[in-house]
PDB file of C-alpha atoms and ligand atoms in Angstrom:
ATOM      1  CA  MET Z   1       2.214  -4.909  19.853  1.00 67.00           C
ATOM      2  CA  PRO Z   2       5.094  -7.422  20.087  1.00 73.00           C
ATOM      3  CA  ILE Z   3       6.700  -8.849  16.933  1.00 83.00           C
ATOM      4  CA  GLU Z   4       5.640 -12.501  16.611  1.00 92.00           C
ATOM      5  CA  THR Z   5       6.409 -15.308  14.167  1.00 96.00           C
ATOM      6  CA  PHE Z   6       3.412 -16.603  12.235  1.00 98.00           C
ATOM      7  CA  THR Z   7       2.723 -19.616  10.060  1.00 98.00           C
ATOM      8  CA  ALA Z   8       0.181 -19.083   7.309  1.00 98.00           C
ATOM      9  CA  GLN Z   9      -1.205 -20.914   4.292  1.00 98.00           C
ATOM     10  CA  VAL Z  10      -1.783 -19.430   0.859  1.00 98.00           C
ATOM     11  CA  GLU Z  11      -5.556 -19.370   0.488  1.00 98.00           C
ATOM     12  CA  ALA Z  12      -5.944 -17.462  -2.782  1.00 98.00           C
ATOM     13  CA  ILE Z  13      -3.798 -15.910  -5.492  1.00 98.00           C
ATOM     14  CA  LYS Z  14      -5.063 -13.296  -7.923  1.00 98.00           C
ATOM     15  CA  ASN Z  15      -3.146 -11.680 -10.759  1.00 98.00           C
ATOM     16  CA  LEU Z  16      -4.269  -8.058 -10.716  1.00 98.00           C
ATOM     17  CA  THR Z  17      -2.175  -6.859 -13.666  1.00 98.00           C
ATOM     18  CA  HIS Z  18       0.711  -8.107 -15.822  1.00 98.00           C
ATOM     19  CA  ASP Z  19       3.058  -7.687 -12.820  1.00 97.00           C
ATOM     20  CA  VAL Z  20       0.964  -7.144  -9.683  1.00 98.00           C
ATOM     21  CA  ARG Z  21      -0.368 -10.015  -7.640  1.00 98.00           C
ATOM     22  CA  GLN Z  22      -2.661 -10.314  -4.634  1.00 98.00           C
ATOM     23  CA  LEU Z  23      -2.135 -13.053  -2.085  1.00 98.00           C
ATOM     24  CA  ASP Z  24      -4.546 -14.062   0.666  1.00 98.00           C
ATOM     25  CA  LEU Z  25      -2.832 -15.783   3.587  1.00 98.00           C
ATOM     26  CA  ARG Z  26      -4.848 -17.720   6.163  1.00 98.00           C
ATOM     27  CA  LEU Z  27      -3.223 -17.647   9.590  1.00 98.00           C
ATOM     28  CA  ILE Z  28      -2.526 -21.116  10.974  1.00 98.00           C
ATOM     29  CA  GLU Z  29      -0.398 -20.487  14.067  1.00 97.00           C
ATOM     30  CA  PRO Z  30      -1.264 -18.184  15.779  1.00 97.00           C
ATOM     31  CA  LYS Z  31      -4.718 -18.249  14.196  1.00 97.00           C
ATOM     32  CA  THR Z  32      -5.201 -14.503  14.092  1.00 97.00           C
ATOM     33  CA  LEU Z  33      -3.020 -11.437  13.527  1.00 97.00           C
ATOM     34  CA  MET Z  34      -3.794  -8.244  15.422  1.00 96.00           C
ATOM     35  CA  PHE Z  35      -2.438  -5.164  13.656  1.00 97.00           C
ATOM     36  CA  LYS Z  36      -3.102  -1.533  12.942  1.00 97.00           C
ATOM     37  CA  PRO Z  37      -4.097  -0.435   9.437  1.00 98.00           C
ATOM     38  CA  GLY Z  38      -0.866   0.397   7.579  1.00 98.00           C
ATOM     39  CA  GLN Z  39       1.518  -1.971   9.356  1.00 97.00           C
ATOM     40  CA  PHE Z  40       3.699  -4.511   7.597  1.00 97.00           C
ATOM     41  CA  ILE Z  41       5.026  -8.050   7.992  1.00 97.00           C
ATOM     42  CA  SER Z  42       8.446  -9.471   7.015  1.00 97.00           C
ATOM     43  CA  PHE Z  43       9.497 -12.619   5.221  1.00 98.00           C
ATOM     44  CA  GLU Z  44      12.924 -14.213   5.166  1.00 97.00           C
ATOM     45  CA  MET Z  45      14.134 -15.893   1.985  1.00 95.00           C
ATOM     46  CA  PRO Z  46      17.421 -16.923   0.346  1.00 92.00           C
ATOM     47  CA  HIS Z  47      18.945 -14.435  -2.077  1.00 91.00           C
ATOM     48  CA  PRO Z  48      18.683 -16.073  -5.535  1.00 85.00           C
ATOM     49  CA  GLN Z  49      22.389 -15.498  -6.337  1.00 86.00           C
ATOM     50  CA  THR Z  50      24.232 -15.746  -3.012  1.00 89.00           C
ATOM     51  CA  GLY Z  51      21.878 -18.042  -1.081  1.00 88.00           C
ATOM     52  CA  HIS Z  52      22.246 -15.733   1.970  1.00 94.00           C
ATOM     53  CA  LEU Z  53      19.061 -15.126   3.908  1.00 95.00           C
ATOM     54  CA  VAL Z  54      17.534 -11.688   3.265  1.00 97.00           C
ATOM     55  CA  THR Z  55      14.459 -10.044   4.788  1.00 97.00           C
ATOM     56  CA  ARG Z  56      11.759  -8.186   2.872  1.00 97.00           C
ATOM     57  CA  ALA Z  57       8.801  -6.198   4.201  1.00 97.00           C
ATOM     58  CA  TYR Z  58       5.242  -6.287   2.816  1.00 98.00           C
ATOM     59  CA  SER Z  59       2.379  -4.122   3.978  1.00 98.00           C
ATOM     60  CA  ILE Z  60      -0.880  -5.717   5.003  1.00 98.00           C
ATOM     61  CA  ALA Z  61      -3.460  -4.541   2.477  1.00 98.00           C
ATOM     62  CA  SER Z  62      -6.529  -5.874   4.307  1.00 98.00           C
ATOM     63  CA  GLN Z  63      -8.265  -4.324   7.285  1.00 98.00           C
ATOM     64  CA  PRO Z  64      -7.617  -5.362  10.918  1.00 98.00           C
ATOM     65  CA  SER Z  65     -11.170  -6.641  11.391  1.00 98.00           C
ATOM     66  CA  ARG Z  66     -10.205  -9.450   9.008  1.00 98.00           C
ATOM     67  CA  SER Z  67      -7.729 -10.953  11.420  1.00 97.00           C
ATOM     68  CA  GLU Z  68      -7.789 -14.602  10.209  1.00 98.00           C
ATOM     69  CA  VAL Z  69      -6.929 -13.973   6.563  1.00 98.00           C
ATOM     70  CA  ILE Z  70      -4.610 -11.156   5.493  1.00 98.00           C
ATOM     71  CA  THR Z  71      -4.078  -9.790   1.993  1.00 98.00           C
ATOM     72  CA  LEU Z  72      -0.783  -8.718   0.422  1.00 98.00           C
ATOM     73  CA  LEU Z  73      -0.293  -6.770  -2.834  1.00 98.00           C
ATOM     74  CA  PHE Z  74       3.074  -6.779  -4.545  1.00 98.00           C
ATOM     75  CA  ASN Z  75       4.712  -6.291  -7.900  1.00 97.00           C
ATOM     76  CA  LEU Z  76       7.301  -8.462  -9.570  1.00 96.00           C
ATOM     77  CA  VAL Z  77      10.796  -6.959  -9.489  1.00 95.00           C
ATOM     78  CA  PRO Z  78      12.829  -8.952 -12.058  1.00 93.00           C
ATOM     79  CA  GLY Z  79      15.512 -10.964 -10.250  1.00 91.00           C
ATOM     80  CA  GLY Z  80      14.232  -9.727  -6.865  1.00 94.00           C
ATOM     81  CA  SER Z  81      14.496 -12.018  -3.843  1.00 95.00           C
ATOM     82  CA  GLY Z  82      11.351 -10.906  -2.042  1.00 97.00           C
ATOM     83  CA  SER Z  83       8.952 -10.447  -4.903  1.00 96.00           C
ATOM     84  CA  GLY Z  84      10.284 -13.624  -6.570  1.00 95.00           C
ATOM     85  CA  PHE Z  85       9.701 -15.549  -3.344  1.00 96.00           C
ATOM     86  CA  LEU Z  86       6.103 -14.323  -3.080  1.00 98.00           C
ATOM     87  CA  PHE Z  87       5.423 -14.946  -6.784  1.00 97.00           C
ATOM     88  CA  ASP Z  88       6.645 -18.537  -6.381  1.00 96.00           C
ATOM     89  CA  LEU Z  89       4.115 -19.331  -3.629  1.00 98.00           C
ATOM     90  CA  LYS Z  90       1.283 -21.601  -4.778  1.00 98.00           C
ATOM     91  CA  ALA Z  91      -2.217 -22.074  -3.360  1.00 98.00           C
ATOM     92  CA  GLY Z  92      -1.966 -24.354  -0.309  1.00 98.00           C
ATOM     93  CA  ASP Z  93       1.728 -23.580   0.386  1.00 98.00           C
ATOM     94  CA  LYS Z  94       2.683 -22.830   3.968  1.00 98.00           C
ATOM     95  CA  THR Z  95       4.942 -19.902   4.767  1.00 98.00           C
ATOM     96  CA  HIS Z  96       6.290 -18.010   7.775  1.00 98.00           C
ATOM     97  CA  PHE Z  97       6.540 -14.308   8.525  1.00 98.00           C
ATOM     98  CA  LYS Z  98       7.174 -11.915  11.371  1.00 97.00           C
ATOM     99  CA  GLY Z  99       5.116  -8.938  12.367  1.00 94.00           C
ATOM    100  CA  PRO Z 100       3.330  -6.675  12.676  1.00 95.00           C
ATOM    101  CA  ALA Z 101       5.731  -3.761  12.658  1.00 91.00           C
ATOM    102  CA  ARG Z 102       6.371  -0.090  12.195  1.00 79.00           C
ATOM    103  CA  ARG Z 103       4.923   3.254  12.973  1.00 86.00           C
ATOM    104  CA  PHE Z 104       3.164   3.839   9.634  1.00 96.00           C
ATOM    105  CA  TYR Z 105      -0.403   3.254  10.755  1.00 97.00           C
ATOM    106  CA  LEU Z 106      -3.649   5.153  10.722  1.00 97.00           C
ATOM    107  CA  ARG Z 107      -3.819   7.447  13.727  1.00 95.00           C
ATOM    108  CA  GLU Z 108      -7.136   7.415  15.531  1.00 87.00           C
ATOM    109  CA  ASP Z 109      -6.952  11.119  16.289  1.00 70.00           C
ATOM    110  CA  SER Z 110      -7.829  14.397  15.837  1.00 72.00           C
ATOM    111  CA  GLY Z 111     -10.634  15.643  13.692  1.00 88.00           C
ATOM    112  CA  ARG Z 112      -8.266  16.100  10.756  1.00 95.00           C
ATOM    113  CA  GLU Z 113      -9.338  15.050   7.282  1.00 97.00           C
ATOM    114  CA  LEU Z 114      -7.239  12.301   5.709  1.00 98.00           C
ATOM    115  CA  LEU Z 115      -5.189  12.674   2.540  1.00 98.00           C
ATOM    116  CA  PHE Z 116      -3.689   9.426   1.230  1.00 98.00           C
ATOM    117  CA  ILE Z 117      -1.100   9.529  -1.552  1.00 98.00           C
ATOM    118  CA  ALA Z 118       0.256   6.321  -3.095  1.00 98.00           C
ATOM    119  CA  SER Z 119       2.407   5.353  -6.044  1.00 98.00           C
ATOM    120  CA  GLY Z 120       2.230   1.827  -7.458  1.00 98.00           C
ATOM    121  CA  THR Z 121       1.855  -0.920  -4.851  1.00 98.00           C
ATOM    122  CA  GLY Z 122       2.244   1.804  -2.214  1.00 98.00           C
ATOM    123  CA  ILE Z 123      -1.550   1.531  -2.241  1.00 98.00           C
ATOM    124  CA  ALA Z 124      -1.281  -1.613  -0.058  1.00 98.00           C
ATOM    125  CA  PRO Z 125      -1.163  -0.085   3.458  1.00 98.00           C
ATOM    126  CA  ILE Z 126      -3.472   2.719   2.352  1.00 98.00           C
ATOM    127  CA  ARG Z 127      -6.014   0.137   1.176  1.00 98.00           C
ATOM    128  CA  SER Z 128      -5.996  -1.227   4.727  1.00 98.00           C
ATOM    129  CA  MET Z 129      -6.488   2.294   6.113  1.00 98.00           C
ATOM    130  CA  LEU Z 130      -9.318   3.090   3.674  1.00 98.00           C
ATOM    131  CA  LEU Z 131     -11.137  -0.148   4.513  1.00 98.00           C
ATOM    132  CA  ALA Z 132     -10.699   0.401   8.262  1.00 97.00           C
ATOM    133  CA  ASN Z 133     -11.917   3.986   7.954  1.00 96.00           C
ATOM    134  CA  ALA Z 134     -14.972   2.847   5.971  1.00 96.00           C
ATOM    135  CA  GLU Z 135     -15.894   0.422   8.778  1.00 95.00           C
ATOM    136  CA  ARG Z 136     -16.128   3.203  11.352  1.00 93.00           C
ATOM    137  CA  PRO Z 137     -19.633   4.305  12.285  1.00 92.00           C
ATOM    138  CA  ASP Z 138     -18.554   7.810  11.232  1.00 92.00           C
ATOM    139  CA  PRO Z 139     -15.862   7.470   8.524  1.00 94.00           C
ATOM    140  CA  ARG Z 140     -13.487  10.417   8.533  1.00 95.00           C
ATOM    141  CA  PRO Z 141     -13.485  12.518   5.358  1.00 97.00           C
ATOM    142  CA  ALA Z 142     -10.706  11.132   3.179  1.00 98.00           C
ATOM    143  CA  THR Z 143      -9.144  11.715  -0.231  1.00 98.00           C
ATOM    144  CA  LEU Z 144      -6.952   9.257  -2.114  1.00 98.00           C
ATOM    145  CA  PHE Z 145      -4.525  10.230  -4.886  1.00 98.00           C
ATOM    146  CA  TRP Z 146      -3.094   7.058  -6.478  1.00 98.00           C
ATOM    147  CA  GLY Z 147      -0.462   7.196  -9.210  1.00 98.00           C
ATOM    148  CA  LEU Z 148       0.063   4.393 -11.717  1.00 98.00           C
ATOM    149  CA  ARG Z 149       1.761   4.375 -15.075  1.00 98.00           C
ATOM    150  CA  SER Z 150      -0.710   3.349 -17.804  1.00 98.00           C
ATOM    151  CA  GLN Z 151      -3.984   1.516 -18.384  1.00 98.00           C
ATOM    152  CA  ARG Z 152      -2.370  -1.911 -18.157  1.00 98.00           C
ATOM    153  CA  ASP Z 153      -1.223  -1.069 -14.628  1.00 98.00           C
ATOM    154  CA  LEU Z 154      -4.730  -0.307 -13.349  1.00 98.00           C
ATOM    155  CA  TYR Z 155      -6.338  -2.561 -10.740  1.00 98.00           C
ATOM    156  CA  ASP Z 156      -8.932  -2.414  -7.970  1.00 98.00           C
ATOM    157  CA  GLN Z 157     -10.762   0.433  -9.707  1.00 97.00           C
ATOM    158  CA  GLU Z 158     -14.199  -1.221  -9.326  1.00 97.00           C
ATOM    159  CA  LYS Z 159     -13.470  -1.938  -5.656  1.00 97.00           C
ATOM    160  CA  LEU Z 160     -12.550   1.709  -5.110  1.00 97.00           C
ATOM    161  CA  ALA Z 161     -15.715   2.852  -6.885  1.00 97.00           C
ATOM    162  CA  GLU Z 162     -17.748   0.523  -4.669  1.00 97.00           C
ATOM    163  CA  LEU Z 163     -15.963   1.848  -1.556  1.00 97.00           C
ATOM    164  CA  THR Z 164     -16.549   5.500  -2.476  1.00 97.00           C
ATOM    165  CA  GLY Z 165     -20.180   4.589  -3.274  1.00 96.00           C
ATOM    166  CA  ARG Z 166     -20.772   3.358   0.259  1.00 94.00           C
ATOM    167  CA  THR Z 167     -18.489   5.924   1.954  1.00 95.00           C
ATOM    168  CA  PRO Z 168     -19.809   9.338   0.892  1.00 94.00           C
ATOM    169  CA  THR Z 169     -16.960  11.115   2.718  1.00 95.00           C
ATOM    170  CA  LEU Z 170     -14.338   9.377   0.507  1.00 98.00           C
ATOM    171  CA  THR Z 171     -12.988  10.722  -2.787  1.00 97.00           C
ATOM    172  CA  ALA Z 172     -10.604   8.498  -4.779  1.00 98.00           C
ATOM    173  CA  ILE Z 173      -8.657   9.645  -7.823  1.00 98.00           C
ATOM    174  CA  THR Z 174      -6.323   7.448  -9.851  1.00 98.00           C
ATOM    175  CA  THR Z 175      -3.944   9.268 -12.156  1.00 98.00           C
ATOM    176  CA  LEU Z 176      -1.843   7.757 -14.958  1.00 98.00           C
ATOM    177  CA  SER Z 177       1.582   9.235 -15.657  1.00 98.00           C
ATOM    178  CA  ARG Z 178       1.842   7.688 -19.117  1.00 98.00           C
ATOM    179  CA  PRO Z 179      -1.686   6.953 -20.326  1.00 98.00           C
ATOM    180  CA  GLU Z 180      -2.234   5.303 -23.671  1.00 98.00           C
ATOM    181  CA  PRO Z 181      -4.655   7.029 -26.055  1.00 97.00           C
ATOM    182  CA  GLY Z 182      -8.287   6.648 -24.971  1.00 96.00           C
ATOM    183  CA  TRP Z 183      -7.806   7.417 -21.254  1.00 97.00           C
ATOM    184  CA  SER Z 184     -10.373   9.936 -20.062  1.00 96.00           C
ATOM    185  CA  GLY Z 185      -9.335   9.972 -16.393  1.00 96.00           C
ATOM    186  CA  GLU Z 186      -6.689  12.068 -14.663  1.00 97.00           C
ATOM    187  CA  SER Z 187      -3.208  12.071 -16.116  1.00 98.00           C
ATOM    188  CA  GLY Z 188       0.175  13.159 -14.789  1.00 97.00           C
ATOM    189  CA  ARG Z 189       1.890  12.321 -11.527  1.00 96.00           C
ATOM    190  CA  VAL Z 190       0.197  12.513  -8.139  1.00 97.00           C
ATOM    191  CA  LEU Z 191       2.172  15.714  -7.583  1.00 97.00           C
ATOM    192  CA  ARG Z 192      -0.030  17.446 -10.153  1.00 97.00           C
ATOM    193  CA  LEU Z 193      -3.106  16.504  -8.122  1.00 98.00           C
ATOM    194  CA  ILE Z 194      -1.530  17.987  -4.996  1.00 97.00           C
ATOM    195  CA  GLU Z 195      -0.668  21.178  -6.875  1.00 96.00           C
ATOM    196  CA  GLU Z 196      -4.112  21.576  -8.383  1.00 96.00           C
ATOM    197  CA  ARG Z 197      -6.379  20.354  -5.607  1.00 96.00           C
ATOM    198  CA  ILE Z 198      -4.724  20.984  -2.243  1.00 96.00           C
ATOM    199  CA  ALA Z 199      -4.825  24.684  -1.432  1.00 94.00           C
ATOM    200  CA  SER Z 200      -4.120  24.285   2.291  1.00 94.00           C
ATOM    201  CA  VAL Z 201      -3.029  21.390   4.497  1.00 96.00           C
ATOM    202  CA  LYS Z 202      -4.111  23.079   7.733  1.00 94.00           C
ATOM    203  CA  ASN Z 203      -6.918  20.620   8.395  1.00 95.00           C
ATOM    204  CA  LEU Z 204      -5.208  17.478   7.018  1.00 97.00           C
ATOM    205  CA  ALA Z 205      -3.290  14.410   8.179  1.00 97.00           C
ATOM    206  CA  VAL Z 206      -1.339  13.040   5.205  1.00 98.00           C
ATOM    207  CA  TYR Z 207      -0.196   9.449   4.594  1.00 98.00           C
ATOM    208  CA  LEU Z 208       2.344   8.889   1.795  1.00 98.00           C
ATOM    209  CA  CYS Z 209       3.506   5.508   0.525  1.00 98.00           C
ATOM    210  CA  GLY Z 210       5.588   4.442  -2.444  1.00 97.00           C
ATOM    211  CA  ASN Z 211       8.919   5.216  -4.056  1.00 97.00           C
ATOM    212  CA  SER Z 212      11.349   7.672  -2.479  1.00 97.00           C
ATOM    213  CA  SER Z 213      11.201  10.407  -5.132  1.00 97.00           C
ATOM    214  CA  MET Z 214       7.407  10.634  -4.988  1.00 97.00           C
ATOM    215  CA  ILE Z 215       7.558  10.827  -1.198  1.00 98.00           C
ATOM    216  CA  ALA Z 216      10.253  13.518  -1.207  1.00 97.00           C
ATOM    217  CA  ASP Z 217       8.542  15.622  -3.892  1.00 97.00           C
ATOM    218  CA  ALA Z 218       5.085  15.278  -2.339  1.00 98.00           C
ATOM    219  CA  THR Z 219       6.442  16.184   1.103  1.00 98.00           C
ATOM    220  CA  SER Z 220       8.066  19.355  -0.136  1.00 97.00           C
ATOM    221  CA  LEU Z 221       4.945  20.387  -2.082  1.00 97.00           C
ATOM    222  CA  LEU Z 222       2.743  19.778   0.949  1.00 97.00           C
ATOM    223  CA  GLN Z 223       5.094  21.642   3.253  1.00 96.00           C
ATOM    224  CA  ARG Z 224       4.792  24.668   0.979  1.00 95.00           C
ATOM    225  CA  ARG Z 225       1.057  24.588   1.668  1.00 94.00           C
ATOM    226  CA  GLY Z 226       1.520  24.798   5.470  1.00 94.00           C
ATOM    227  CA  LEU Z 227       1.998  22.578   8.482  1.00 95.00           C
ATOM    228  CA  CYS Z 228       0.270  19.251   9.100  1.00 95.00           C
ATOM    229  CA  PRO Z 229       1.229  15.741  10.221  1.00 96.00           C
ATOM    230  CA  ILE Z 230       2.785  13.774   7.339  1.00 97.00           C
ATOM    231  CA  TYR Z 231       3.324  10.022   7.822  1.00 97.00           C
ATOM    232  CA  ARG Z 232       5.526   8.268   5.284  1.00 97.00           C
ATOM    233  CA  GLU Z 233       6.384   4.720   4.218  1.00 97.00           C
ATOM    234  CA  LYS Z 234       9.198   4.437   1.689  1.00 97.00           C
ATOM    235  CA  TYR Z 235       9.226   1.166  -0.271  1.00 97.00           C
ATOM    236  CA  TYR Z 236      12.469   1.707  -2.161  1.00 94.00           C
ATOM    237  CA  ASP Z 237      14.902   4.320  -3.449  1.00 93.00           C
ATOM    238  CA  ASP Z 238      14.372   5.090  -7.081  1.00 89.00           C
ATOM    239  CA  THR Z 239      15.822   7.077  -9.872  1.00 67.00           C
ATOM    240  CA  GLY Z 240      12.645   6.609 -11.942  1.00 50.00           C
ATOM    241  CA  SER Z 241       9.339   6.084 -10.189  1.00 44.00           C
ATOM    242  CA  PRO Z 242       6.778   3.400 -11.115  1.00 46.00           C
ATOM    243  CA  GLU Z 243       4.673   6.367 -12.210  1.00 46.00           C
ATOM    244  CA  ASP Z 244       7.291   7.733 -14.623  1.00 46.00           C
TER     245      ASP Z 244
HETATM  246  C1  FAD X   1       7.825  -1.182   5.181  1.00 93.31           C
HETATM  247  C2  FAD X   1       7.803  -1.700   3.765  1.00 93.31           C
HETATM  248  C3  FAD X   1       6.639  -2.266   3.251  1.00 93.31           C
HETATM  249  C4  FAD X   1       6.625  -2.732   1.928  1.00 93.31           C
HETATM  250  N1  FAD X   1       5.464  -3.237   1.421  1.00 93.31           N
HETATM  251  C5  FAD X   1       5.418  -3.621   0.132  1.00 93.31           C
HETATM  252  C6  FAD X   1       4.185  -4.078  -0.442  1.00 93.31           C
HETATM  253  O1  FAD X   1       3.139  -4.165   0.221  1.00 93.31           O
HETATM  254  N2  FAD X   1       4.176  -4.443  -1.762  1.00 93.31           N
HETATM  255  C7  FAD X   1       5.325  -4.354  -2.527  1.00 93.31           C
HETATM  256  O2  FAD X   1       5.260  -4.674  -3.732  1.00 93.31           O
HETATM  257  N3  FAD X   1       6.500  -3.935  -2.015  1.00 93.31           N
HETATM  258  C8  FAD X   1       6.571  -3.581  -0.710  1.00 93.31           C
HETATM  259  N4  FAD X   1       7.751  -3.154  -0.179  1.00 93.31           N
HETATM  260  C9  FAD X   1       8.982  -3.324  -0.984  1.00 93.31           C
HETATM  261  C10 FAD X   1       9.499  -4.756  -0.715  1.00 93.31           C
HETATM  262  O3  FAD X   1       9.926  -4.882   0.628  1.00 93.31           O
HETATM  263  C11 FAD X   1      10.692  -5.116  -1.602  1.00 93.31           C
HETATM  264  O4  FAD X   1      11.660  -4.103  -1.514  1.00 93.31           O
HETATM  265  C12 FAD X   1      10.302  -5.304  -3.045  1.00 93.31           C
HETATM  266  O5  FAD X   1       9.362  -6.383  -3.176  1.00 93.31           O
HETATM  267  C13 FAD X   1      11.562  -5.636  -3.877  1.00 93.31           C
HETATM  268  O6  FAD X   1      12.267  -6.650  -3.220  1.00 93.31           O
HETATM  269  P1  FAD X   1      13.039  -7.765  -4.046  1.00 93.31           P
HETATM  270  O7  FAD X   1      13.833  -8.556  -3.085  1.00 93.31           O
HETATM  271  O8  FAD X   1      12.066  -8.502  -4.936  1.00 93.31           O
HETATM  272  O9  FAD X   1      13.955  -6.942  -5.003  1.00 93.31           O
HETATM  273  P2  FAD X   1      15.368  -6.253  -4.635  1.00 93.31           P
HETATM  274  O10 FAD X   1      16.434  -7.093  -5.179  1.00 93.31           O
HETATM  275  O11 FAD X   1      15.405  -5.907  -3.184  1.00 93.31           O
HETATM  276  O12 FAD X   1      15.168  -4.915  -5.440  1.00 93.31           O
HETATM  277  C14 FAD X   1      15.903  -4.610  -6.574  1.00 93.31           C
HETATM  278  C15 FAD X   1      15.637  -3.151  -6.961  1.00 93.31           C
HETATM  279  O13 FAD X   1      14.316  -3.055  -7.490  1.00 93.31           O
HETATM  280  C16 FAD X   1      13.763  -1.785  -7.184  1.00 93.31           C
HETATM  281  N5  FAD X   1      12.493  -1.997  -6.494  1.00 93.31           N
HETATM  282  C17 FAD X   1      12.303  -2.407  -5.242  1.00 93.31           C
HETATM  283  N6  FAD X   1      10.985  -2.474  -4.963  1.00 93.31           N
HETATM  284  C18 FAD X   1      10.360  -2.123  -6.097  1.00 93.31           C
HETATM  285  C19 FAD X   1       9.015  -2.002  -6.432  1.00 93.31           C
HETATM  286  N7  FAD X   1       8.031  -2.268  -5.548  1.00 93.31           N
HETATM  287  N8  FAD X   1       8.712  -1.602  -7.685  1.00 93.31           N
HETATM  288  C20 FAD X   1       9.692  -1.350  -8.580  1.00 93.31           C
HETATM  289  N9  FAD X   1      11.009  -1.443  -8.313  1.00 93.31           N
HETATM  290  C21 FAD X   1      11.324  -1.813  -7.069  1.00 93.31           C
HETATM  291  C22 FAD X   1      14.723  -1.061  -6.298  1.00 93.31           C
HETATM  292  O14 FAD X   1      15.417  -0.103  -7.079  1.00 93.31           O
HETATM  293  C23 FAD X   1      15.639  -2.145  -5.803  1.00 93.31           C
HETATM  294  O15 FAD X   1      16.906  -1.659  -5.538  1.00 93.31           O
HETATM  295  C24 FAD X   1       7.790  -2.664   1.131  1.00 93.31           C
HETATM  296  C25 FAD X   1       8.972  -2.114   1.660  1.00 93.31           C
HETATM  297  C26 FAD X   1       8.965  -1.637   2.958  1.00 93.31           C
HETATM  298  C27 FAD X   1      10.239  -1.029   3.505  1.00 93.31           C
END
């Protein structure tokens, strides 16, 4: 698919947590966006200090069948050019982006079961993949491990429960690395879920998205369990993950 420039209008804004926001963008010109689940788009904006134009990538969190309105999910990085730019957009604003891009997309293939592992807003492209998989006449068996920090960082849990309810081959587990008292769900990093629940990767295709340390640690754990395709989208280099 060629990279194109799009004009879109902010159709809806939803605050999902104290620092995560969802944006629905209606395509104006061209009127639709064809993409594969997992791909991203890029915005250009001035750097708040230098004024130089910088480019930032954001994964499309909606499914390709919804080609007229796309959804983005992003968290506020204090002082950040890209996240600040997106947080400043108001309902009705017009904006421009380029896309779709990159090789992190759901492969059609192969009879392998899907394992999705996300930290923080790394759920965005995986959300697109989960929704696209659920629309298939025969959804492939899939497991999601999603790492967040604490209860105040939780979002989309009801949507996930609804999706697993209508997709019997899907299992979704959210784990909190620093839960407050009263949490009865999984706790610890996503790595713990890999250690405890993935005995072999022989039959899996794995999709990882989030911060660099989670991706590196998860990759090495998975590789100790055997050989399988591992597709990875790194959002940023970290010394402390959003899960920590
Ligand atoms: C292919 C691709 C797709 C992406 N899709 C998304 C997406 O769907 N949603 C999303 O929120 N981000 C996404 N990102 C990250 C996004 O492009 C920006 O890097 C992020 O919004 C921060 O940009 P900034 O200009 O606001 O801050 P910057 O000034 O660029 O970042 C400052 C510092 O903040 C830290 N940082 C960067 N991103 C984060 C983060 N998400 N959480 C915590 N700390 C961070 C890093 O240490 C960075 O050095 C994606 C990145 C890539 C490469």
